[in-house]
Amino acid sequence: MDDGGSSYRGPARLLHWLVALLVFAMIPAGLTMAGDDVSRSLRDMLYLFHKNTGVLILLLVAARLAYRVARPAPPLPASMPAWQVAAARASHGALYTLLVIMGLSGYTYVKAGGYPVEVLDALGIPSLVPRSDAISGVAESVHVSAWIVLVAFILVHVAAALYHGIVRRDGVLWRMRPW
């Protein structure tokens, strides 16, 4: 379908799909590693993946936000109702915010709990938070709560994209196509 020249540029699409793929990998990893019936070796492997991939997602989101400031999103179709435009802007803002909250709360939870973030430790980056069980506990609560809200917003985001692609056929779905 022709999107009327309103597609996102290649770097924005690349960052979008990298973050999406990593987030979709993080969800089952996080759920599995929190399970009671998981072997210690699998749990350790999943924690290692989850922590270090979380750092990567946070960096990619920062790059995506910087790119978005430099290259604003292409215009939405003029036929879109104002409430949908407002909802799209609000939901994108919420997704960015929740991804940042997830990364920062996960980092704080781990580092305040006295655990390593291997990729950052290997680079010699010192902890940005003090060792504190209280801080770690609050960060864990934020991380878990934000995860629930993030999944809800992801579902809304995907549903809205499919609605625009299947029902409205207005080119919105194709703006972020990976090819």
Short mmCIF file of N, CA and C in Angstrom, two decimals:
data_model
loop_
_atom_site.label_atom_id
_atom_site.label_comp_id
_atom_site.label_asym_id
_atom_site.label_seq_id
_atom_site.Cartn_x
_atom_site.Cartn_y
_atom_site.Cartn_z
N MET A 1 0.84 -1.19 0.00
CA MET A 1 0.00 0.00 0.00
C MET A 1 0.88 1.24 0.00
N ASP A 2 0.49 2.24 -0.71
CA ASP A 2 1.20 3.52 -0.75
C ASP A 2 0.91 4.29 0.52
N ASP A 3 1.96 4.77 1.16
CA ASP A 3 1.77 5.53 2.39
C ASP A 3 1.84 7.03 2.14
N GLY A 4 1.83 7.42 0.91
CA GLY A 4 1.82 8.85 0.58
C GLY A 4 3.10 9.55 0.96
N GLY A 5 4.22 8.80 1.04
CA GLY A 5 5.49 9.43 1.40
C GLY A 5 5.60 9.77 2.88
N SER A 6 4.77 9.14 3.69
CA SER A 6 4.79 9.47 5.11
C SER A 6 5.46 8.39 5.96
N SER A 7 6.32 7.58 5.36
CA SER A 7 7.02 6.54 6.10
C SER A 7 8.10 7.14 6.99
N TYR A 8 8.38 6.43 8.06
CA TYR A 8 9.53 6.77 8.89
C TYR A 8 10.79 6.47 8.10
N ARG A 9 11.86 7.17 8.40
CA ARG A 9 13.14 6.93 7.73
C ARG A 9 13.74 5.62 8.26
N GLY A 10 14.70 5.11 7.51
CA GLY A 10 15.34 3.84 7.84
C GLY A 10 15.87 3.74 9.26
N PRO A 11 16.62 4.73 9.76
CA PRO A 11 17.14 4.61 11.12
C PRO A 11 16.03 4.49 12.18
N ALA A 12 14.94 5.22 12.00
CA ALA A 12 13.82 5.14 12.97
C ALA A 12 13.19 3.76 12.91
N ARG A 13 13.03 3.22 11.72
CA ARG A 13 12.45 1.88 11.59
C ARG A 13 13.37 0.82 12.19
N LEU A 14 14.67 0.95 11.92
CA LEU A 14 15.62 -0.01 12.47
C LEU A 14 15.58 0.02 14.00
N LEU A 15 15.62 1.20 14.58
CA LEU A 15 15.57 1.31 16.04
C LEU A 15 14.25 0.78 16.59
N HIS A 16 13.14 1.08 15.92
CA HIS A 16 11.83 0.59 16.36
C HIS A 16 11.80 -0.93 16.42
N TRP A 17 12.24 -1.57 15.33
CA TRP A 17 12.14 -3.02 15.26
C TRP A 17 13.17 -3.72 16.15
N LEU A 18 14.34 -3.13 16.31
CA LEU A 18 15.30 -3.70 17.27
C LEU A 18 14.74 -3.68 18.68
N VAL A 19 14.19 -2.53 19.08
CA VAL A 19 13.60 -2.44 20.42
C VAL A 19 12.43 -3.40 20.55
N ALA A 20 11.57 -3.45 19.54
CA ALA A 20 10.41 -4.34 19.59
C ALA A 20 10.84 -5.80 19.75
N LEU A 21 11.80 -6.24 18.94
CA LEU A 21 12.25 -7.62 19.04
C LEU A 21 12.87 -7.92 20.41
N LEU A 22 13.67 -6.99 20.90
CA LEU A 22 14.30 -7.21 22.21
C LEU A 22 13.26 -7.21 23.33
N VAL A 23 12.29 -6.32 23.26
CA VAL A 23 11.24 -6.29 24.29
C VAL A 23 10.44 -7.59 24.24
N PHE A 24 10.10 -8.05 23.03
CA PHE A 24 9.35 -9.30 22.91
C PHE A 24 10.16 -10.50 23.41
N ALA A 25 11.48 -10.42 23.37
CA ALA A 25 12.32 -11.48 23.94
C ALA A 25 12.41 -11.35 25.46
N MET A 26 12.37 -10.11 25.94
CA MET A 26 12.51 -9.88 27.39
C MET A 26 11.28 -10.35 28.17
N ILE A 27 10.12 -10.24 27.59
CA ILE A 27 8.89 -10.59 28.32
C ILE A 27 8.90 -12.06 28.75
N PRO A 28 9.08 -13.01 27.83
CA PRO A 28 9.10 -14.40 28.31
C PRO A 28 10.32 -14.71 29.18
N ALA A 29 11.44 -14.05 28.91
CA ALA A 29 12.62 -14.28 29.75
C ALA A 29 12.34 -13.83 31.18
N GLY A 30 11.73 -12.65 31.32
CA GLY A 30 11.41 -12.14 32.66
C GLY A 30 10.40 -13.01 33.38
N LEU A 31 9.38 -13.45 32.67
CA LEU A 31 8.38 -14.32 33.29
C LEU A 31 8.97 -15.67 33.69
N THR A 32 9.80 -16.22 32.82
CA THR A 32 10.40 -17.53 33.10
C THR A 32 11.36 -17.46 34.27
N MET A 33 12.21 -16.45 34.30
CA MET A 33 13.22 -16.37 35.37
C MET A 33 12.59 -16.14 36.73
N ALA A 34 11.37 -15.59 36.75
CA ALA A 34 10.68 -15.35 38.02
C ALA A 34 9.90 -16.57 38.50
N GLY A 35 9.85 -17.61 37.67
CA GLY A 35 9.10 -18.81 38.03
C GLY A 35 9.78 -19.62 39.11
N ASP A 36 8.98 -20.32 39.90
CA ASP A 36 9.51 -21.13 41.00
C ASP A 36 10.11 -22.45 40.53
N ASP A 37 9.66 -22.96 39.40
CA ASP A 37 10.09 -24.27 38.93
C ASP A 37 11.21 -24.21 37.89
N VAL A 38 12.01 -23.15 37.94
CA VAL A 38 13.09 -22.96 36.98
C VAL A 38 14.41 -23.40 37.61
N SER A 39 15.20 -24.15 36.85
CA SER A 39 16.50 -24.59 37.37
C SER A 39 17.39 -23.38 37.62
N ARG A 40 18.32 -23.53 38.52
CA ARG A 40 19.23 -22.44 38.88
C ARG A 40 20.05 -22.00 37.67
N SER A 41 20.51 -22.95 36.86
CA SER A 41 21.34 -22.59 35.71
C SER A 41 20.54 -21.81 34.67
N LEU A 42 19.29 -22.22 34.43
CA LEU A 42 18.44 -21.48 33.49
C LEU A 42 18.12 -20.10 34.04
N ARG A 43 17.79 -20.03 35.33
CA ARG A 43 17.49 -18.75 35.96
C ARG A 43 18.68 -17.79 35.84
N ASP A 44 19.88 -18.29 36.12
CA ASP A 44 21.08 -17.44 36.02
C ASP A 44 21.30 -16.95 34.59
N MET A 45 21.10 -17.83 33.62
CA MET A 45 21.26 -17.46 32.22
C MET A 45 20.23 -16.39 31.83
N LEU A 46 18.99 -16.57 32.27
CA LEU A 46 17.94 -15.61 31.94
C LEU A 46 18.17 -14.26 32.62
N TYR A 47 18.63 -14.27 33.87
CA TYR A 47 18.95 -13.01 34.55
C TYR A 47 20.07 -12.28 33.81
N LEU A 48 21.08 -13.02 33.40
CA LEU A 48 22.19 -12.42 32.65
C LEU A 48 21.66 -11.79 31.35
N PHE A 49 20.85 -12.53 30.62
CA PHE A 49 20.25 -12.01 29.39
C PHE A 49 19.38 -10.79 29.68
N HIS A 50 18.52 -10.90 30.69
CA HIS A 50 17.55 -9.85 30.99
C HIS A 50 18.24 -8.54 31.39
N LYS A 51 19.21 -8.63 32.28
CA LYS A 51 19.91 -7.41 32.74
C LYS A 51 20.66 -6.73 31.60
N ASN A 52 21.42 -7.49 30.86
CA ASN A 52 22.26 -6.90 29.83
C ASN A 52 21.46 -6.45 28.61
N THR A 53 20.41 -7.18 28.28
CA THR A 53 19.53 -6.75 27.19
C THR A 53 18.76 -5.51 27.61
N GLY A 54 18.41 -5.41 28.88
CA GLY A 54 17.75 -4.21 29.39
C GLY A 54 18.60 -2.97 29.18
N VAL A 55 19.90 -3.09 29.42
CA VAL A 55 20.82 -1.97 29.17
C VAL A 55 20.82 -1.62 27.69
N LEU A 56 20.86 -2.62 26.84
CA LEU A 56 20.85 -2.39 25.39
C LEU A 56 19.55 -1.69 24.96
N ILE A 57 18.42 -2.14 25.49
CA ILE A 57 17.15 -1.51 25.15
C ILE A 57 17.15 -0.05 25.58
N LEU A 58 17.62 0.21 26.77
CA LEU A 58 17.66 1.59 27.27
C LEU A 58 18.52 2.47 26.36
N LEU A 59 19.65 1.97 25.92
CA LEU A 59 20.51 2.72 24.99
C LEU A 59 19.84 2.93 23.63
N LEU A 60 19.15 1.90 23.14
CA LEU A 60 18.46 2.03 21.86
C LEU A 60 17.29 3.01 21.95
N VAL A 61 16.59 3.00 23.08
CA VAL A 61 15.49 3.95 23.27
C VAL A 61 16.04 5.37 23.34
N ALA A 62 17.16 5.55 24.01
CA ALA A 62 17.79 6.88 24.05
C ALA A 62 18.17 7.33 22.65
N ALA A 63 18.73 6.41 21.87
CA ALA A 63 19.09 6.75 20.47
C ALA A 63 17.84 7.07 19.66
N ARG A 64 16.78 6.32 19.89
CA ARG A 64 15.53 6.55 19.16
C ARG A 64 14.94 7.91 19.53
N LEU A 65 14.98 8.26 20.81
CA LEU A 65 14.47 9.57 21.23
C LEU A 65 15.31 10.70 20.65
N ALA A 66 16.62 10.53 20.64
CA ALA A 66 17.50 11.56 20.07
C ALA A 66 17.21 11.71 18.58
N TYR A 67 17.04 10.59 17.89
CA TYR A 67 16.73 10.64 16.47
C TYR A 67 15.38 11.30 16.24
N ARG A 68 14.43 11.00 17.10
CA ARG A 68 13.08 11.58 16.97
C ARG A 68 13.10 13.09 17.15
N VAL A 69 13.97 13.59 18.03
CA VAL A 69 14.11 15.03 18.20
C VAL A 69 14.70 15.64 16.92
N ALA A 70 15.71 14.96 16.37
CA ALA A 70 16.36 15.48 15.16
C ALA A 70 15.48 15.32 13.92
N ARG A 71 14.72 14.25 13.86
CA ARG A 71 13.87 13.94 12.71
C ARG A 71 12.47 13.60 13.22
N PRO A 72 11.61 14.60 13.36
CA PRO A 72 10.25 14.33 13.86
C PRO A 72 9.52 13.29 13.01
N ALA A 73 8.52 12.69 13.63
CA ALA A 73 7.72 11.67 12.94
C ALA A 73 7.04 12.28 11.72
N PRO A 74 6.88 11.48 10.67
CA PRO A 74 6.15 11.99 9.50
C PRO A 74 4.70 12.29 9.89
N PRO A 75 4.06 13.16 9.13
CA PRO A 75 2.68 13.53 9.48
C PRO A 75 1.73 12.36 9.34
N LEU A 76 0.74 12.35 10.21
CA LEU A 76 -0.32 11.35 10.12
C LEU A 76 -1.28 11.76 9.01
N PRO A 77 -2.04 10.84 8.47
CA PRO A 77 -2.99 11.20 7.41
C PRO A 77 -3.97 12.27 7.87
N ALA A 78 -4.27 13.20 6.99
CA ALA A 78 -5.21 14.28 7.32
C ALA A 78 -6.60 13.72 7.62
N SER A 79 -6.88 12.53 7.14
CA SER A 79 -8.20 11.92 7.36
C SER A 79 -8.37 11.35 8.77
N MET A 80 -7.28 11.30 9.54
CA MET A 80 -7.37 10.74 10.90
C MET A 80 -8.11 11.70 11.82
N PRO A 81 -9.09 11.20 12.57
CA PRO A 81 -9.79 12.06 13.52
C PRO A 81 -8.82 12.63 14.56
N ALA A 82 -9.12 13.81 15.05
CA ALA A 82 -8.25 14.48 16.03
C ALA A 82 -8.02 13.62 17.26
N TRP A 83 -9.04 12.91 17.72
CA TRP A 83 -8.88 12.10 18.93
C TRP A 83 -7.89 10.97 18.69
N GLN A 84 -7.84 10.42 17.46
CA GLN A 84 -6.88 9.37 17.17
C GLN A 84 -5.46 9.92 17.10
N VAL A 85 -5.32 11.11 16.56
CA VAL A 85 -4.01 11.75 16.52
C VAL A 85 -3.51 11.98 17.95
N ALA A 86 -4.40 12.50 18.80
CA ALA A 86 -4.03 12.74 20.20
C ALA A 86 -3.70 11.42 20.91
N ALA A 87 -4.50 10.39 20.64
CA ALA A 87 -4.26 9.09 21.27
C ALA A 87 -2.94 8.49 20.80
N ALA A 88 -2.62 8.66 19.51
CA ALA A 88 -1.36 8.15 18.98
C ALA A 88 -0.18 8.84 19.65
N ARG A 89 -0.25 10.16 19.75
CA ARG A 89 0.84 10.90 20.39
C ARG A 89 0.99 10.50 21.86
N ALA A 90 -0.13 10.40 22.56
CA ALA A 90 -0.09 10.04 23.98
C ALA A 90 0.45 8.63 24.18
N SER A 91 0.00 7.70 23.34
CA SER A 91 0.45 6.33 23.53
C SER A 91 1.93 6.16 23.17
N HIS A 92 2.40 6.88 22.14
CA HIS A 92 3.84 6.82 21.83
C HIS A 92 4.65 7.41 22.98
N GLY A 93 4.18 8.53 23.53
CA GLY A 93 4.86 9.11 24.68
C GLY A 93 4.88 8.15 25.86
N ALA A 94 3.77 7.46 26.08
CA ALA A 94 3.70 6.49 27.18
C ALA A 94 4.65 5.32 26.94
N LEU A 95 4.72 4.84 25.71
CA LEU A 95 5.64 3.73 25.41
C LEU A 95 7.08 4.12 25.67
N TYR A 96 7.49 5.28 25.17
CA TYR A 96 8.86 5.75 25.43
C TYR A 96 9.10 5.88 26.93
N THR A 97 8.17 6.51 27.62
CA THR A 97 8.32 6.73 29.07
C THR A 97 8.42 5.41 29.81
N LEU A 98 7.56 4.47 29.48
CA LEU A 98 7.57 3.18 30.16
C LEU A 98 8.84 2.40 29.87
N LEU A 99 9.35 2.47 28.65
CA LEU A 99 10.60 1.78 28.34
C LEU A 99 11.76 2.37 29.14
N VAL A 100 11.78 3.68 29.30
CA VAL A 100 12.83 4.32 30.11
C VAL A 100 12.66 3.93 31.58
N ILE A 101 11.42 3.97 32.07
CA ILE A 101 11.16 3.57 33.47
C ILE A 101 11.58 2.13 33.69
N MET A 102 11.27 1.25 32.75
CA MET A 102 11.66 -0.16 32.89
C MET A 102 13.18 -0.29 32.98
N GLY A 103 13.88 0.39 32.10
CA GLY A 103 15.35 0.30 32.11
C GLY A 103 15.96 0.85 33.38
N LEU A 104 15.50 2.02 33.78
CA LEU A 104 16.08 2.65 34.98
C LEU A 104 15.69 1.91 36.26
N SER A 105 14.45 1.46 36.34
CA SER A 105 14.04 0.73 37.55
C SER A 105 14.72 -0.63 37.62
N GLY A 106 14.90 -1.28 36.47
CA GLY A 106 15.61 -2.56 36.45
C GLY A 106 17.06 -2.38 36.89
N TYR A 107 17.70 -1.37 36.34
CA TYR A 107 19.09 -1.07 36.72
C TYR A 107 19.18 -0.79 38.22
N THR A 108 18.28 0.05 38.71
CA THR A 108 18.30 0.42 40.14
C THR A 108 18.04 -0.79 41.01
N TYR A 109 17.08 -1.60 40.63
CA TYR A 109 16.75 -2.82 41.38
C TYR A 109 17.98 -3.71 41.52
N VAL A 110 18.68 -3.92 40.42
CA VAL A 110 19.84 -4.81 40.42
C VAL A 110 21.01 -4.20 41.19
N LYS A 111 21.39 -2.98 40.84
CA LYS A 111 22.58 -2.37 41.45
C LYS A 111 22.37 -2.05 42.93
N ALA A 112 21.20 -1.54 43.29
CA ALA A 112 20.94 -1.26 44.71
C ALA A 112 20.88 -2.57 45.50
N GLY A 113 20.51 -3.65 44.81
CA GLY A 113 20.48 -4.96 45.46
C GLY A 113 21.86 -5.59 45.59
N GLY A 114 22.87 -4.93 45.06
CA GLY A 114 24.24 -5.44 45.19
C GLY A 114 24.64 -6.44 44.11
N TYR A 115 23.91 -6.48 43.03
CA TYR A 115 24.20 -7.44 41.96
C TYR A 115 24.85 -6.74 40.78
N PRO A 116 25.55 -7.50 39.96
CA PRO A 116 26.23 -6.88 38.81
C PRO A 116 25.30 -6.68 37.62
N VAL A 117 25.66 -5.72 36.80
CA VAL A 117 25.15 -5.62 35.43
C VAL A 117 26.41 -5.82 34.59
N GLU A 118 26.59 -7.04 34.17
CA GLU A 118 27.86 -7.50 33.65
C GLU A 118 28.44 -6.63 32.55
N VAL A 119 27.63 -6.23 31.60
CA VAL A 119 28.15 -5.43 30.48
C VAL A 119 28.68 -4.08 30.98
N LEU A 120 27.98 -3.47 31.92
CA LEU A 120 28.43 -2.18 32.45
C LEU A 120 29.66 -2.36 33.35
N ASP A 121 29.66 -3.43 34.13
CA ASP A 121 30.81 -3.70 34.99
C ASP A 121 32.06 -3.99 34.16
N ALA A 122 31.89 -4.72 33.06
CA ALA A 122 33.03 -5.03 32.19
C ALA A 122 33.60 -3.77 31.56
N LEU A 123 32.75 -2.77 31.36
CA LEU A 123 33.21 -1.50 30.80
C LEU A 123 33.77 -0.56 31.87
N GLY A 124 33.73 -1.00 33.12
CA GLY A 124 34.26 -0.19 34.22
C GLY A 124 33.34 0.94 34.64
N ILE A 125 32.07 0.85 34.32
CA ILE A 125 31.12 1.90 34.69
C ILE A 125 30.68 1.66 36.12
N PRO A 126 30.95 2.62 37.01
CA PRO A 126 30.58 2.42 38.41
C PRO A 126 29.07 2.50 38.60
N SER A 127 28.61 1.93 39.70
CA SER A 127 27.19 1.97 40.02
C SER A 127 26.75 3.41 40.23
N LEU A 128 25.58 3.73 39.70
CA LEU A 128 25.04 5.08 39.84
C LEU A 128 24.08 5.18 41.02
N VAL A 129 23.85 4.07 41.71
CA VAL A 129 22.97 4.06 42.88
C VAL A 129 23.67 3.37 44.04
N PRO A 130 23.36 3.78 45.26
CA PRO A 130 23.99 3.15 46.41
C PRO A 130 23.40 1.76 46.68
N ARG A 131 24.14 0.94 47.37
CA ARG A 131 23.64 -0.37 47.80
C ARG A 131 22.59 -0.12 48.87
N SER A 132 21.36 -0.57 48.63
CA SER A 132 20.27 -0.34 49.57
C SER A 132 19.14 -1.30 49.28
N ASP A 133 18.81 -2.14 50.27
CA ASP A 133 17.68 -3.05 50.10
C ASP A 133 16.37 -2.30 49.94
N ALA A 134 16.23 -1.16 50.63
CA ALA A 134 14.99 -0.37 50.53
C ALA A 134 14.83 0.19 49.12
N ILE A 135 15.90 0.77 48.57
CA ILE A 135 15.84 1.32 47.21
C ILE A 135 15.59 0.19 46.21
N SER A 136 16.27 -0.93 46.41
CA SER A 136 16.10 -2.07 45.51
C SER A 136 14.65 -2.56 45.53
N GLY A 137 14.05 -2.61 46.72
CA GLY A 137 12.67 -3.06 46.83
C GLY A 137 11.69 -2.14 46.13
N VAL A 138 11.89 -0.83 46.28
CA VAL A 138 11.02 0.14 45.59
C VAL A 138 11.21 0.01 44.08
N ALA A 139 12.45 -0.10 43.63
CA ALA A 139 12.73 -0.22 42.20
C ALA A 139 12.11 -1.50 41.63
N GLU A 140 12.15 -2.58 42.40
CA GLU A 140 11.53 -3.83 41.95
C GLU A 140 10.02 -3.64 41.78
N SER A 141 9.38 -2.98 42.74
CA SER A 141 7.94 -2.72 42.64
C SER A 141 7.61 -1.86 41.42
N VAL A 142 8.42 -0.84 41.19
CA VAL A 142 8.21 0.02 40.02
C VAL A 142 8.38 -0.80 38.74
N HIS A 143 9.41 -1.63 38.70
CA HIS A 143 9.71 -2.44 37.52
C HIS A 143 8.55 -3.37 37.19
N VAL A 144 8.03 -4.06 38.20
CA VAL A 144 6.93 -5.00 37.99
C VAL A 144 5.65 -4.26 37.59
N SER A 145 5.37 -3.15 38.25
CA SER A 145 4.16 -2.38 37.92
C SER A 145 4.26 -1.79 36.52
N ALA A 146 5.41 -1.25 36.17
CA ALA A 146 5.59 -0.66 34.85
C ALA A 146 5.51 -1.72 33.76
N TRP A 147 5.96 -2.93 34.07
CA TRP A 147 5.89 -4.02 33.10
C TRP A 147 4.44 -4.30 32.72
N ILE A 148 3.57 -4.34 33.69
CA ILE A 148 2.16 -4.61 33.43
C ILE A 148 1.57 -3.51 32.54
N VAL A 149 1.87 -2.27 32.85
CA VAL A 149 1.35 -1.14 32.07
C VAL A 149 1.98 -1.14 30.68
N LEU A 150 3.28 -1.43 30.59
CA LEU A 150 3.95 -1.48 29.29
C LEU A 150 3.31 -2.53 28.38
N VAL A 151 3.05 -3.71 28.90
CA VAL A 151 2.43 -4.75 28.08
C VAL A 151 1.06 -4.28 27.59
N ALA A 152 0.30 -3.62 28.44
CA ALA A 152 -1.01 -3.10 28.03
C ALA A 152 -0.86 -2.09 26.89
N PHE A 153 0.11 -1.19 27.00
CA PHE A 153 0.32 -0.19 25.94
C PHE A 153 0.84 -0.84 24.66
N ILE A 154 1.65 -1.87 24.78
CA ILE A 154 2.12 -2.58 23.59
C ILE A 154 0.93 -3.22 22.87
N LEU A 155 0.04 -3.83 23.63
CA LEU A 155 -1.14 -4.45 23.02
C LEU A 155 -2.01 -3.40 22.32
N VAL A 156 -2.20 -2.25 22.95
CA VAL A 156 -2.97 -1.17 22.33
C VAL A 156 -2.26 -0.69 21.06
N HIS A 157 -0.95 -0.53 21.13
CA HIS A 157 -0.15 -0.07 19.98
C HIS A 157 -0.30 -1.03 18.79
N VAL A 158 -0.16 -2.32 19.06
CA VAL A 158 -0.28 -3.31 18.00
C VAL A 158 -1.71 -3.34 17.46
N ALA A 159 -2.69 -3.29 18.35
CA ALA A 159 -4.10 -3.29 17.91
C ALA A 159 -4.41 -2.07 17.05
N ALA A 160 -3.90 -0.91 17.45
CA ALA A 160 -4.14 0.31 16.67
C ALA A 160 -3.48 0.21 15.29
N ALA A 161 -2.27 -0.32 15.25
CA ALA A 161 -1.59 -0.48 13.96
C ALA A 161 -2.37 -1.42 13.05
N LEU A 162 -2.84 -2.53 13.61
CA LEU A 162 -3.62 -3.47 12.81
C LEU A 162 -4.96 -2.86 12.37
N TYR A 163 -5.58 -2.09 13.23
CA TYR A 163 -6.83 -1.40 12.88
C TYR A 163 -6.61 -0.49 11.67
N HIS A 164 -5.52 0.27 11.72
CA HIS A 164 -5.23 1.17 10.61
C HIS A 164 -4.86 0.41 9.34
N GLY A 165 -4.24 -0.75 9.48
CA GLY A 165 -3.84 -1.52 8.31
C GLY A 165 -4.96 -2.34 7.72
N ILE A 166 -5.82 -2.90 8.57
CA ILE A 166 -6.84 -3.82 8.09
C ILE A 166 -8.20 -3.13 7.89
N VAL A 167 -8.60 -2.29 8.83
CA VAL A 167 -9.92 -1.67 8.77
C VAL A 167 -9.88 -0.36 7.99
N ARG A 168 -9.04 0.56 8.43
CA ARG A 168 -9.01 1.88 7.78
C ARG A 168 -8.21 1.90 6.48
N ARG A 169 -7.19 1.10 6.40
CA ARG A 169 -6.33 1.04 5.21
C ARG A 169 -5.85 2.44 4.79
N ASP A 170 -5.38 3.17 5.79
CA ASP A 170 -4.98 4.57 5.55
C ASP A 170 -3.47 4.78 5.47
N GLY A 171 -2.70 3.68 5.44
CA GLY A 171 -1.25 3.80 5.30
C GLY A 171 -0.50 3.90 6.62
N VAL A 172 -1.20 4.05 7.73
CA VAL A 172 -0.52 4.22 9.02
C VAL A 172 0.30 2.98 9.37
N LEU A 173 -0.24 1.79 9.14
CA LEU A 173 0.48 0.55 9.46
C LEU A 173 1.80 0.48 8.70
N TRP A 174 1.81 0.94 7.47
CA TRP A 174 2.98 0.77 6.61
C TRP A 174 4.06 1.81 6.87
N ARG A 175 3.77 2.83 7.68
CA ARG A 175 4.76 3.87 7.96
C ARG A 175 6.02 3.32 8.64
N MET A 176 5.86 2.24 9.42
CA MET A 176 6.96 1.68 10.19
C MET A 176 7.35 0.30 9.69
N ARG A 177 6.97 -0.04 8.46
CA ARG A 177 7.31 -1.35 7.93
C ARG A 177 8.82 -1.57 7.99
N PRO A 178 9.24 -2.80 8.25
CA PRO A 178 10.68 -3.04 8.42
C PRO A 178 11.47 -3.03 7.11
N TRP A 179 10.83 -3.10 5.96
CA TRP A 179 11.56 -3.11 4.69
C TRP A 179 11.50 -1.80 3.99
#
